[in-house]
PDB file of C-alpha atoms in Angstrom:
ATOM      1  CA  UNK I  36    -181.062 163.449  46.233  1.00  0.00           C
ATOM      2  CA  UNK I  37    -181.631 165.175  49.430  1.00  0.00           C
ATOM      3  CA  UNK I  38    -179.177 163.983  52.062  1.00  0.00           C
ATOM      4  CA  UNK I  39    -180.824 161.906  54.860  1.00  0.00           C
ATOM      5  CA  UNK I  40    -182.136 164.760  57.323  1.00  0.00           C
ATOM      6  CA  UNK I  41    -152.384 188.071  43.350  1.00  0.00           C
ATOM      7  CA  UNK I  42    -150.740 187.509  46.375  1.00  0.00           C
ATOM      8  CA  UNK I  43    -152.186 189.385  49.824  1.00  0.00           C
ATOM      9  CA  UNK I  44    -149.645 189.896  52.990  1.00  0.00           C
ATOM     10  CA  UNK I  45    -153.035 189.687  55.357  1.00  0.00           C
ATOM     11  CA  UNK I  46    -150.335 189.876  58.287  1.00  0.00           C
ATOM     12  CA  UNK I  47    -148.815 193.585  57.182  1.00  0.00           C
ATOM     13  CA  UNK I  48    -148.151 195.901  60.025  1.00  0.00           C
ATOM     14  CA  UNK I  49    -149.811 199.453  59.813  1.00  0.00           C
ATOM     15  CA  UNK I  50    -147.687 201.471  61.800  1.00  0.00           C
ATOM     16  CA  UNK I  51    -143.822 202.205  61.954  1.00  0.00           C
ATOM     17  CA  UNK I  52    -141.318 199.483  62.902  1.00  0.00           C
ATOM     18  CA  UNK I  53    -139.235 199.538  65.624  1.00  0.00           C
ATOM     19  CA  UNK I  54    -136.043 197.825  65.850  1.00  0.00           C
ATOM     20  CA  UNK I  55    -136.732 194.654  67.107  1.00  0.00           C
ATOM     21  CA  UNK I  56    -139.731 193.969  64.121  1.00  0.00           C
ATOM     22  CA  UNK I  57    -137.191 195.520  61.356  1.00  0.00           C
ATOM     23  CA  UNK I  58    -135.280 191.909  62.514  1.00  0.00           C
ATOM     24  CA  UNK I  59    -138.606 190.210  62.143  1.00  0.00           C
ATOM     25  CA  UNK I  60    -138.515 191.212  58.127  1.00  0.00           C
ATOM     26  CA  UNK I  61    -134.993 190.823  57.899  1.00  0.00           C
ATOM     27  CA  UNK I  62    -135.368 186.931  59.470  1.00  0.00           C
ATOM     28  CA  UNK I  63    -138.199 186.096  56.560  1.00  0.00           C
ATOM     29  CA  UNK I  64    -136.639 187.502  53.904  1.00  0.00           C
ATOM     30  CA  UNK I  65    -133.394 185.626  55.145  1.00  0.00           C
ATOM     31  CA  UNK I  66    -135.397 182.438  55.829  1.00  0.00           C
ATOM     32  CA  UNK I  67    -136.758 182.383  52.250  1.00  0.00           C
ATOM     33  CA  UNK I  68    -133.072 182.667  51.017  1.00  0.00           C
ATOM     34  CA  UNK I  69    -132.052 179.727  53.010  1.00  0.00           C
ATOM     35  CA  UNK I  70    -135.369 177.436  51.610  1.00  0.00           C
ATOM     36  CA  UNK I  71    -135.375 179.003  48.176  1.00  0.00           C
ATOM     37  CA  UNK I  72    -133.974 175.899  46.428  1.00  0.00           C
ATOM     38  CA  UNK I  73    -136.548 173.827  48.022  1.00  0.00           C
ATOM     39  CA  UNK I  74    -139.602 175.686  47.496  1.00  0.00           C
ATOM     40  CA  UNK I  75    -138.684 176.086  43.224  1.00  0.00           C
ATOM     41  CA  UNK I  76    -138.541 171.706  43.394  1.00  0.00           C
ATOM     42  CA  UNK I  77    -142.301 171.090  44.581  1.00  0.00           C
ATOM     43  CA  UNK I  78    -144.188 169.867  42.035  1.00  0.00           C
ATOM     44  CA  UNK I  79    -147.804 169.860  41.449  1.00  0.00           C
ATOM     45  CA  UNK I  80    -150.391 167.491  43.168  1.00  0.00           C
ATOM     46  CA  UNK I  81    -152.300 164.783  40.831  1.00  0.00           C
ATOM     47  CA  UNK I  82    -155.898 165.690  40.595  1.00  0.00           C
ATOM     48  CA  UNK I  83    -157.323 162.798  42.347  1.00  0.00           C
ATOM     49  CA  UNK I  84    -161.232 161.779  43.432  1.00  0.00           C
ATOM     50  CA  UNK I  85    -162.026 159.447  45.876  1.00  0.00           C
ATOM     51  CA  UNK I  86    -165.278 157.744  46.749  1.00  0.00           C
ATOM     52  CA  UNK I  87    -166.607 158.981  49.690  1.00  0.00           C
ATOM     53  CA  UNK I  88    -168.007 155.328  50.775  1.00  0.00           C
ATOM     54  CA  UNK I  89    -164.523 153.970  50.238  1.00  0.00           C
ATOM     55  CA  UNK I  90    -162.830 156.541  52.580  1.00  0.00           C
ATOM     56  CA  UNK I  91    -165.912 155.355  55.387  1.00  0.00           C
ATOM     57  CA  UNK I  92    -167.448 157.953  54.996  1.00  0.00           C
ATOM     58  CA  UNK I  93    -171.714 158.310  55.205  1.00  0.00           C
ATOM     59  CA  UNK I  94    -174.274 160.918  55.253  1.00  0.00           C
ATOM     60  CA  UNK I  95    -175.084 160.281  58.726  1.00  0.00           C
ATOM     61  CA  UNK I  96    -171.780 161.391  59.923  1.00  0.00           C
ATOM     62  CA  UNK I  97    -172.948 165.079  58.724  1.00  0.00           C
ATOM     63  CA  UNK I  98    -174.602 167.209  61.600  1.00  0.00           C
ATOM     64  CA  UNK I  99    -178.035 167.658  61.127  1.00  0.00           C
ATOM     65  CA  UNK I 100    -177.861 171.343  60.278  1.00  0.00           C
ATOM     66  CA  UNK I 101    -175.463 171.070  58.033  1.00  0.00           C
ATOM     67  CA  UNK I 102    -177.123 168.931  56.306  1.00  0.00           C
ATOM     68  CA  UNK I 103    -180.559 171.519  56.200  1.00  0.00           C
ATOM     69  CA  UNK I 104    -178.723 173.745  55.052  1.00  0.00           C
ATOM     70  CA  UNK I 105    -177.287 171.504  51.681  1.00  0.00           C
ATOM     71  CA  UNK I 106    -180.633 170.096  51.086  1.00  0.00           C
ATOM     72  CA  UNK I 107    -182.331 173.818  51.181  1.00  0.00           C
ATOM     73  CA  UNK I 108    -179.442 174.638  48.645  1.00  0.00           C
ATOM     74  CA  UNK I 109    -179.634 171.754  46.978  1.00  0.00           C
ATOM     75  CA  UNK I 110    -183.601 171.863  46.627  1.00  0.00           C
ATOM     76  CA  UNK I 111    -182.841 175.251  45.016  1.00  0.00           C
ATOM     77  CA  UNK I 112    -180.929 173.869  42.098  1.00  0.00           C
ATOM     78  CA  UNK I 113    -177.536 175.530  43.753  1.00  0.00           C
ATOM     79  CA  UNK I 114    -173.927 173.406  43.814  1.00  0.00           C
ATOM     80  CA  UNK I 115    -172.966 172.809  47.443  1.00  0.00           C
ATOM     81  CA  UNK I 116    -170.108 170.942  48.620  1.00  0.00           C
ATOM     82  CA  UNK I 117    -168.332 170.764  52.057  1.00  0.00           C
ATOM     83  CA  UNK I 118    -164.806 171.750  52.038  1.00  0.00           C
ATOM     84  CA  UNK I 119    -161.450 172.040  54.813  1.00  0.00           C
ATOM     85  CA  UNK I 120    -161.144 170.698  57.828  1.00  0.00           C
ATOM     86  CA  UNK I 121    -164.090 168.893  58.220  1.00  0.00           C
ATOM     87  CA  UNK I 122    -163.667 166.566  55.051  1.00  0.00           C
ATOM     88  CA  UNK I 123    -160.700 166.036  56.316  1.00  0.00           C
ATOM     89  CA  UNK I 124    -162.131 165.107  59.781  1.00  0.00           C
ATOM     90  CA  UNK I 125    -164.706 162.539  58.241  1.00  0.00           C
ATOM     91  CA  UNK I 126    -161.535 160.803  56.274  1.00  0.00           C
ATOM     92  CA  UNK I 127    -160.048 160.467  60.130  1.00  0.00           C
ATOM     93  CA  UNK I 128    -162.947 159.303  61.265  1.00  0.00           C
ATOM     94  CA  UNK I 129    -162.893 162.344  63.402  1.00  0.00           C
ATOM     95  CA  UNK I 130    -166.112 164.912  64.492  1.00  0.00           C
ATOM     96  CA  UNK I 131    -165.296 168.012  62.875  1.00  0.00           C
ATOM     97  CA  UNK I 132    -165.512 170.572  65.395  1.00  0.00           C
ATOM     98  CA  UNK I 133    -167.653 172.377  62.309  1.00  0.00           C
ATOM     99  CA  UNK I 134    -168.844 172.022  58.897  1.00  0.00           C
ATOM    100  CA  UNK I 135    -167.795 174.379  56.086  1.00  0.00           C
ATOM    101  CA  UNK I 136    -169.856 174.780  53.056  1.00  0.00           C
ATOM    102  CA  UNK I 137    -169.080 176.342  49.450  1.00  0.00           C
ATOM    103  CA  UNK I 138    -171.907 176.976  47.625  1.00  0.00           C
ATOM    104  CA  UNK I 139    -172.500 177.833  43.305  1.00  0.00           C
ATOM    105  CA  UNK I 140    -175.284 180.467  44.662  1.00  0.00           C
ATOM    106  CA  UNK I 141    -174.388 184.172  45.228  1.00  0.00           C
ATOM    107  CA  UNK I 142    -174.507 185.308  49.171  1.00  0.00           C
ATOM    108  CA  UNK I 143    -177.717 187.190  48.777  1.00  0.00           C
ATOM    109  CA  UNK I 144    -179.419 184.509  47.298  1.00  0.00           C
ATOM    110  CA  UNK I 145    -178.531 182.214  50.324  1.00  0.00           C
ATOM    111  CA  UNK I 146    -179.718 184.680  52.124  1.00  0.00           C
ATOM    112  CA  UNK I 147    -183.001 184.251  50.567  1.00  0.00           C
ATOM    113  CA  UNK I 148    -183.672 180.943  50.783  1.00  0.00           C
ATOM    114  CA  UNK I 149    -183.011 180.574  54.786  1.00  0.00           C
ATOM    115  CA  UNK I 150    -185.199 182.658  57.214  1.00  0.00           C
ATOM    116  CA  UNK I 151    -182.885 183.004  59.838  1.00  0.00           C
ATOM    117  CA  UNK I 152    -179.706 184.026  58.066  1.00  0.00           C
ATOM    118  CA  UNK I 153    -177.597 186.773  57.873  1.00  0.00           C
ATOM    119  CA  UNK I 154    -174.151 188.192  56.021  1.00  0.00           C
ATOM    120  CA  UNK I 155    -171.546 189.052  57.454  1.00  0.00           C
ATOM    121  CA  UNK I 156    -167.637 189.852  57.102  1.00  0.00           C
ATOM    122  CA  UNK I 157    -166.589 193.037  54.455  1.00  0.00           C
ATOM    123  CA  UNK I 158    -163.205 191.949  53.558  1.00  0.00           C
ATOM    124  CA  UNK I 159    -164.577 188.118  52.707  1.00  0.00           C
ATOM    125  CA  UNK I 160    -168.360 188.197  53.439  1.00  0.00           C
ATOM    126  CA  UNK I 161    -170.063 184.546  54.562  1.00  0.00           C
ATOM    127  CA  UNK I 162    -173.622 183.408  55.358  1.00  0.00           C
ATOM    128  CA  UNK I 163    -174.501 182.698  58.806  1.00  0.00           C
ATOM    129  CA  UNK I 164    -177.239 180.434  58.629  1.00  0.00           C
ATOM    130  CA  UNK I 165    -179.088 180.003  62.095  1.00  0.00           C
ATOM    131  CA  UNK I 166    -180.724 176.405  61.889  1.00  0.00           C
ATOM    132  CA  UNK I 167    -181.517 173.499  65.615  1.00  0.00           C
ATOM    133  CA  UNK I 168    -179.391 176.663  67.485  1.00  0.00           C
ATOM    134  CA  UNK I 169    -176.422 176.534  65.604  1.00  0.00           C
ATOM    135  CA  UNK I 170    -174.744 178.568  62.736  1.00  0.00           C
ATOM    136  CA  UNK I 171    -173.300 177.275  59.841  1.00  0.00           C
ATOM    137  CA  UNK I 172    -171.391 179.306  57.974  1.00  0.00           C
ATOM    138  CA  UNK I 173    -171.799 179.605  54.210  1.00  0.00           C
ATOM    139  CA  UNK I 174    -169.388 181.050  51.000  1.00  0.00           C
ATOM    140  CA  UNK I 175    -169.916 181.523  47.512  1.00  0.00           C
ATOM    141  CA  UNK I 176    -167.714 180.456  44.360  1.00  0.00           C
ATOM    142  CA  UNK I 177    -168.838 183.798  43.613  1.00  0.00           C
ATOM    143  CA  UNK I 178    -167.343 186.182  46.855  1.00  0.00           C
ATOM    144  CA  UNK I 179    -164.192 183.571  47.171  1.00  0.00           C
ATOM    145  CA  UNK I 180    -163.760 184.692  43.029  1.00  0.00           C
ATOM    146  CA  UNK I 181    -162.954 187.759  44.077  1.00  0.00           C
ATOM    147  CA  UNK I 182    -159.744 187.118  45.524  1.00  0.00           C
ATOM    148  CA  UNK I 183    -156.790 186.552  43.532  1.00  0.00           C
ATOM    149  CA  UNK I 184    -154.781 183.082  43.225  1.00  0.00           C
ATOM    150  CA  UNK I 185    -151.677 183.280  44.766  1.00  0.00           C
ATOM    151  CA  UNK I 186    -148.890 183.038  42.592  1.00  0.00           C
ATOM    152  CA  UNK I 187    -146.542 180.608  43.862  1.00  0.00           C
ATOM    153  CA  UNK I 188    -144.141 180.520  41.365  1.00  0.00           C
ATOM    154  CA  UNK I 189    -145.244 177.353  40.408  1.00  0.00           C
ATOM    155  CA  UNK I 190    -146.603 175.900  37.146  1.00  0.00           C
ATOM    156  CA  UNK I 191    -150.597 175.268  38.149  1.00  0.00           C
ATOM    157  CA  UNK I 192    -152.034 174.867  34.655  1.00  0.00           C
ATOM    158  CA  UNK I 193    -155.403 173.266  33.549  1.00  0.00           C
ATOM    159  CA  UNK I 194    -154.762 169.863  32.091  1.00  0.00           C
ATOM    160  CA  UNK I 195    -156.225 169.719  28.620  1.00  0.00           C
ATOM    161  CA  UNK I 196    -158.992 167.148  29.923  1.00  0.00           C
ATOM    162  CA  UNK I 197    -160.831 168.525  32.719  1.00  0.00           C
ATOM    163  CA  UNK I 198    -163.860 170.380  32.754  1.00  0.00           C
ATOM    164  CA  UNK I 199    -164.752 174.039  33.991  1.00  0.00           C
ATOM    165  CA  UNK I 200    -165.968 172.539  36.997  1.00  0.00           C
ATOM    166  CA  UNK I 201    -162.921 170.708  37.988  1.00  0.00           C
ATOM    167  CA  UNK I 202    -161.024 174.240  37.097  1.00  0.00           C
ATOM    168  CA  UNK I 203    -163.581 176.302  39.053  1.00  0.00           C
ATOM    169  CA  UNK I 204    -163.266 173.927  42.165  1.00  0.00           C
ATOM    170  CA  UNK I 205    -159.146 174.011  41.872  1.00  0.00           C
ATOM    171  CA  UNK I 206    -159.071 177.535  41.618  1.00  0.00           C
ATOM    172  CA  UNK I 207    -160.717 177.753  45.403  1.00  0.00           C
ATOM    173  CA  UNK I 208    -158.901 174.865  46.732  1.00  0.00           C
ATOM    174  CA  UNK I 209    -154.956 176.859  45.705  1.00  0.00           C
ATOM    175  CA  UNK I 210    -156.360 179.195  47.716  1.00  0.00           C
ATOM    176  CA  UNK I 211    -156.494 177.241  51.033  1.00  0.00           C
ATOM    177  CA  UNK I 212    -153.646 176.838  53.486  1.00  0.00           C
ATOM    178  CA  UNK I 213    -152.574 173.035  53.944  1.00  0.00           C
ATOM    179  CA  UNK I 214    -153.164 170.803  51.339  1.00  0.00           C
ATOM    180  CA  UNK I 215    -154.697 168.451  53.939  1.00  0.00           C
ATOM    181  CA  UNK I 216    -157.756 170.976  54.342  1.00  0.00           C
ATOM    182  CA  UNK I 217    -157.769 171.270  50.419  1.00  0.00           C
ATOM    183  CA  UNK I 218    -160.176 169.242  49.511  1.00  0.00           C
ATOM    184  CA  UNK I 219    -163.759 169.299  48.756  1.00  0.00           C
ATOM    185  CA  UNK I 220    -166.831 167.205  49.357  1.00  0.00           C
ATOM    186  CA  UNK I 221    -170.401 166.550  46.973  1.00  0.00           C
ATOM    187  CA  UNK I 222    -172.667 164.289  49.572  1.00  0.00           C
ATOM    188  CA  UNK I 223    -175.297 163.943  47.145  1.00  0.00           C
ATOM    189  CA  UNK I 224    -171.982 162.403  44.039  1.00  0.00           C
ATOM    190  CA  UNK I 225    -170.803 160.671  46.695  1.00  0.00           C
ATOM    191  CA  UNK I 226    -167.098 162.174  45.238  1.00  0.00           C
ATOM    192  CA  UNK I 227    -164.540 163.814  47.366  1.00  0.00           C
ATOM    193  CA  UNK I 228    -162.199 166.519  45.033  1.00  0.00           C
ATOM    194  CA  UNK I 229    -158.388 166.321  46.019  1.00  0.00           C
ATOM    195  CA  UNK I 230    -156.333 168.552  43.798  1.00  0.00           C
ATOM    196  CA  UNK I 231    -153.854 169.178  46.162  1.00  0.00           C
ATOM    197  CA  UNK I 232    -152.396 165.572  47.084  1.00  0.00           C
ATOM    198  CA  UNK I 233    -154.675 166.076  50.624  1.00  0.00           C
ATOM    199  CA  UNK I 234    -155.770 162.204  51.313  1.00  0.00           C
ATOM    200  CA  UNK I 235    -152.114 160.861  50.637  1.00  0.00           C
ATOM    201  CA  UNK I 236    -151.084 163.326  53.567  1.00  0.00           C
ATOM    202  CA  UNK I 237    -153.899 162.138  55.685  1.00  0.00           C
ATOM    203  CA  UNK I 238    -152.882 158.647  54.762  1.00  0.00           C
ATOM    204  CA  UNK I 239    -148.501 159.144  55.402  1.00  0.00           C
ATOM    205  CA  UNK I 240    -150.224 162.089  58.671  1.00  0.00           C
ATOM    206  CA  UNK I 241    -148.170 164.795  57.228  1.00  0.00           C
ATOM    207  CA  UNK I 242    -148.865 168.245  57.339  1.00  0.00           C
ATOM    208  CA  UNK I 243    -147.647 170.554  54.835  1.00  0.00           C
ATOM    209  CA  UNK I 244    -148.636 173.853  52.640  1.00  0.00           C
ATOM    210  CA  UNK I 245    -150.319 174.137  49.153  1.00  0.00           C
ATOM    211  CA  UNK I 246    -147.124 175.377  47.686  1.00  0.00           C
ATOM    212  CA  UNK I 247    -143.686 176.976  48.645  1.00  0.00           C
ATOM    213  CA  UNK I 248    -143.873 176.911  52.289  1.00  0.00           C
ATOM    214  CA  UNK I 249    -142.169 180.235  52.899  1.00  0.00           C
ATOM    215  CA  UNK I 250    -144.453 182.239  50.625  1.00  0.00           C
ATOM    216  CA  UNK I 251    -147.137 180.519  52.219  1.00  0.00           C
ATOM    217  CA  UNK I 252    -146.586 182.017  55.957  1.00  0.00           C
ATOM    218  CA  UNK I 253    -145.318 185.004  55.060  1.00  0.00           C
ATOM    219  CA  UNK I 254    -148.467 185.623  52.734  1.00  0.00           C
ATOM    220  CA  UNK I 255    -150.331 184.778  56.151  1.00  0.00           C
ATOM    221  CA  UNK I 256    -148.599 184.309  58.951  1.00  0.00           C
ATOM    222  CA  UNK I 257    -151.552 183.036  61.444  1.00  0.00           C
ATOM    223  CA  UNK I 258    -150.645 179.384  59.170  1.00  0.00           C
ATOM    224  CA  UNK I 259    -148.111 179.079  61.294  1.00  0.00           C
ATOM    225  CA  UNK I 260    -149.406 179.093  64.417  1.00  0.00           C
ATOM    226  CA  UNK I 261    -152.663 176.383  62.777  1.00  0.00           C
ATOM    227  CA  UNK I 262    -149.694 174.257  61.172  1.00  0.00           C
ATOM    228  CA  UNK I 263    -148.759 173.968  64.995  1.00  0.00           C
ATOM    229  CA  UNK I 264    -152.396 173.413  66.036  1.00  0.00           C
ATOM    230  CA  UNK I 265    -153.365 171.372  63.369  1.00  0.00           C
ATOM    231  CA  UNK I 266    -150.695 168.482  63.960  1.00  0.00           C
ATOM    232  CA  UNK I 267    -150.714 168.338  67.573  1.00  0.00           C
ATOM    233  CA  UNK I 268    -154.397 167.771  67.944  1.00  0.00           C
ATOM    234  CA  UNK I 269    -154.048 165.141  64.799  1.00  0.00           C
ATOM    235  CA  UNK I 270    -150.596 164.447  66.115  1.00  0.00           C
ATOM    236  CA  UNK I 271    -149.646 164.576  62.391  1.00  0.00           C
ATOM    237  CA  UNK I 272    -145.926 165.581  61.506  1.00  0.00           C
ATOM    238  CA  UNK I 273    -144.631 168.103  59.589  1.00  0.00           C
ATOM    239  CA  UNK I 274    -142.451 167.813  56.112  1.00  0.00           C
ATOM    240  CA  UNK I 275    -139.681 168.715  55.810  1.00  0.00           C
ATOM    241  CA  UNK I 276    -139.611 171.726  53.853  1.00  0.00           C
ATOM    242  CA  UNK I 277    -143.010 173.380  56.249  1.00  0.00           C
ATOM    243  CA  UNK I 278    -140.854 172.184  59.262  1.00  0.00           C
ATOM    244  CA  UNK I 279    -137.876 174.775  58.031  1.00  0.00           C
ATOM    245  CA  UNK I 280    -139.977 177.249  57.514  1.00  0.00           C
ATOM    246  CA  UNK I 281    -142.079 176.990  60.692  1.00  0.00           C
ATOM    247  CA  UNK I 282    -138.561 177.831  62.331  1.00  0.00           C
ATOM    248  CA  UNK I 283    -137.103 179.745  59.710  1.00  0.00           C
ATOM    249  CA  UNK I 284    -140.221 182.268  60.232  1.00  0.00           C
ATOM    250  CA  UNK I 285    -141.288 181.677  63.528  1.00  0.00           C
ATOM    251  CA  UNK I 286    -140.374 185.435  64.298  1.00  0.00           C
ATOM    252  CA  UNK I 287    -143.360 186.010  62.028  1.00  0.00           C
ATOM    253  CA  UNK I 288    -146.034 185.844  64.150  1.00  0.00           C
ATOM    254  CA  UNK I 289    -145.158 188.819  66.119  1.00  0.00           C
ATOM    255  CA  UNK I 290    -146.587 190.349  63.137  1.00  0.00           C
ATOM    256  CA  UNK I 291    -149.931 189.412  64.375  1.00  0.00           C
ATOM    257  CA  UNK I 292    -152.235 191.226  65.784  1.00  0.00           C
ATOM    258  CA  UNK I 293    -152.984 190.627  70.277  1.00  0.00           C
ATOM    259  CA  UNK I 294    -156.322 189.851  69.492  1.00  0.00           C
ATOM    260  CA  UNK I 295    -155.725 187.719  66.593  1.00  0.00           C
ATOM    261  CA  UNK I 296    -152.970 186.348  68.556  1.00  0.00           C
ATOM    262  CA  UNK I 297    -155.031 185.604  71.660  1.00  0.00           C
ATOM    263  CA  UNK I 298    -157.717 183.869  69.547  1.00  0.00           C
ATOM    264  CA  UNK I 299    -155.315 181.567  67.936  1.00  0.00           C
ATOM    265  CA  UNK I 300    -154.105 180.668  71.181  1.00  0.00           C
ATOM    266  CA  UNK I 301    -156.877 179.397  72.459  1.00  0.00           C
ATOM    267  CA  UNK I 302    -158.097 177.642  69.594  1.00  0.00           C
ATOM    268  CA  UNK I 303    -154.534 175.554  70.177  1.00  0.00           C
ATOM    269  CA  UNK I 304    -154.464 174.866  73.539  1.00  0.00           C
ATOM    270  CA  UNK I 305    -158.226 173.790  73.820  1.00  0.00           C
ATOM    271  CA  UNK I 306    -159.887 170.369  72.510  1.00  0.00           C
ATOM    272  CA  UNK I 307    -157.190 168.351  74.639  1.00  0.00           C
ATOM    273  CA  UNK I 308    -154.532 169.153  72.676  1.00  0.00           C
ATOM    274  CA  UNK I 309    -153.020 171.621  75.029  1.00  0.00           C
ATOM    275  CA  UNK I 310    -149.851 169.582  76.294  1.00  0.00           C
ATOM    276  CA  UNK I 311    -148.594 168.464  72.654  1.00  0.00           C
ATOM    277  CA  UNK I 312    -149.739 172.445  71.375  1.00  0.00           C
ATOM    278  CA  UNK I 313    -146.720 173.470  74.116  1.00  0.00           C
ATOM    279  CA  UNK I 314    -144.672 170.955  73.255  1.00  0.00           C
ATOM    280  CA  UNK I 315    -144.621 171.572  69.272  1.00  0.00           C
ATOM    281  CA  UNK I 316    -144.166 175.778  70.087  1.00  0.00           C
ATOM    282  CA  UNK I 317    -140.958 174.686  72.380  1.00  0.00           C
ATOM    283  CA  UNK I 318    -139.842 172.566  69.511  1.00  0.00           C
ATOM    284  CA  UNK I 319    -140.264 175.362  66.881  1.00  0.00           C
ATOM    285  CA  UNK I 320    -138.912 178.516  69.256  1.00  0.00           C
ATOM    286  CA  UNK I 321    -142.414 179.526  69.298  1.00  0.00           C
ATOM    287  CA  UNK I 322    -143.063 179.168  72.955  1.00  0.00           C
ATOM    288  CA  UNK I 323    -140.226 181.723  74.213  1.00  0.00           C
ATOM    289  CA  UNK I 324    -142.056 184.443  71.806  1.00  0.00           C
ATOM    290  CA  UNK I 325    -145.423 183.688  72.546  1.00  0.00           C
ATOM    291  CA  UNK I 326    -145.790 182.542  76.879  1.00  0.00           C
ATOM    292  CA  UNK I 327    -142.265 183.235  77.950  1.00  0.00           C
ATOM    293  CA  UNK I 328    -142.948 182.178  81.290  1.00  0.00           C
ATOM    294  CA  UNK I 329    -144.093 178.975  80.664  1.00  0.00           C
ATOM    295  CA  UNK I 330    -140.880 178.379  78.167  1.00  0.00           C
ATOM    296  CA  UNK I 331    -138.884 179.565  81.472  1.00  0.00           C
ATOM    297  CA  UNK I 332    -140.592 176.078  82.962  1.00  0.00           C
ATOM    298  CA  UNK I 333    -138.834 174.263  80.449  1.00  0.00           C
ATOM    299  CA  UNK I 334    -135.876 175.579  80.363  1.00  0.00           C
ATOM    300  CA  UNK I 335    -135.698 174.962  84.185  1.00  0.00           C
ATOM    301  CA  UNK I 336    -136.446 171.151  83.991  1.00  0.00           C
ATOM    302  CA  UNK I 337    -134.315 170.425  81.125  1.00  0.00           C
ATOM    303  CA  UNK I 338    -136.613 170.243  77.896  1.00  0.00           C
ATOM    304  CA  UNK I 339    -134.790 169.759  74.907  1.00  0.00           C
ATOM    305  CA  UNK I 340    -136.034 171.136  71.680  1.00  0.00           C
ATOM    306  CA  UNK I 341    -134.593 167.937  69.910  1.00  0.00           C
ATOM    307  CA  UNK I 342    -133.934 170.290  66.587  1.00  0.00           C
ATOM    308  CA  UNK I 343    -132.976 167.081  64.499  1.00  0.00           C
ATOM    309  CA  UNK I 344    -136.627 165.560  64.708  1.00  0.00           C
ATOM    310  CA  UNK I 345    -138.119 168.321  63.514  1.00  0.00           C
ATOM    311  CA  UNK I 346    -139.823 166.411  60.976  1.00  0.00           C
ATOM    312  CA  UNK I 347    -139.478 162.713  59.837  1.00  0.00           C
ATOM    313  CA  UNK I 348    -141.872 160.398  57.456  1.00  0.00           C
ATOM    314  CA  UNK I 349    -144.494 158.835  58.551  1.00  0.00           C
ATOM    315  CA  UNK I 350    -147.352 156.570  56.833  1.00  0.00           C
ATOM    316  CA  UNK I 351    -150.433 154.682  57.892  1.00  0.00           C
ATOM    317  CA  UNK I 352    -151.085 151.832  56.019  1.00  0.00           C
TER     318      UNK I 352
END
């Protein structure tokens, strides 16, 4: 049926550590110890499936270039899913910035399916499919399966009554950053697979990591900036553990190279969320590190960080 038209540290430095950088690593270690008790109490989320219609999602909400790619791969007999932030935005009735696809096809099979397609990236290769002057990103379960599943110190085990496809999807979602991004949408069966509690957190307007936040942010310190960006753009709040880890590990973003920091800041200050992003950066002590001139302006004008309200529970009825 066609739709209508193991544990890798991505921030590990490759240069001798200065005194200031040694302090960064020491603060990271101290932060993990400080919230170790919180981390150890986190339980795996219940696996759920949602009917996309019941969540208000229709095929017409998917951009045409994305539908072309989905239909092309489906017609060849491959399974295809929308993944990540685009599923979150569809649930929130927001127009996704872009749509990411994952498929059971290998990347070379994706390239053979479309005339204007190229494989990009060495460490984590994906396909760029060109449709109507748009680029649709397609990843493969086969390629993502090469990445080791992180050891989060949690007893994530496959339930007895689940099938292999569920287990395959779950393992992929486990590699993602936040629960609200750990969703998979099959637009043909009209099912949204939620293995990380993402839909519940969307309803609560809450950003929290998949697994212990301290481990997640040290595994990839850029997630700290992505957390700020997502919360600012959506008007979400942080879960308690995630908020504490952002504050305690804020200085670890210095381990990112200048180009990556610039890219993350550009994303953060775009799409109409610049003010909210700056306020969150200020609240968590990141503005002093990344934009000291703007931080000095905040100080001059008497802004307060209000550390006692870094997080609070919210809900959507």
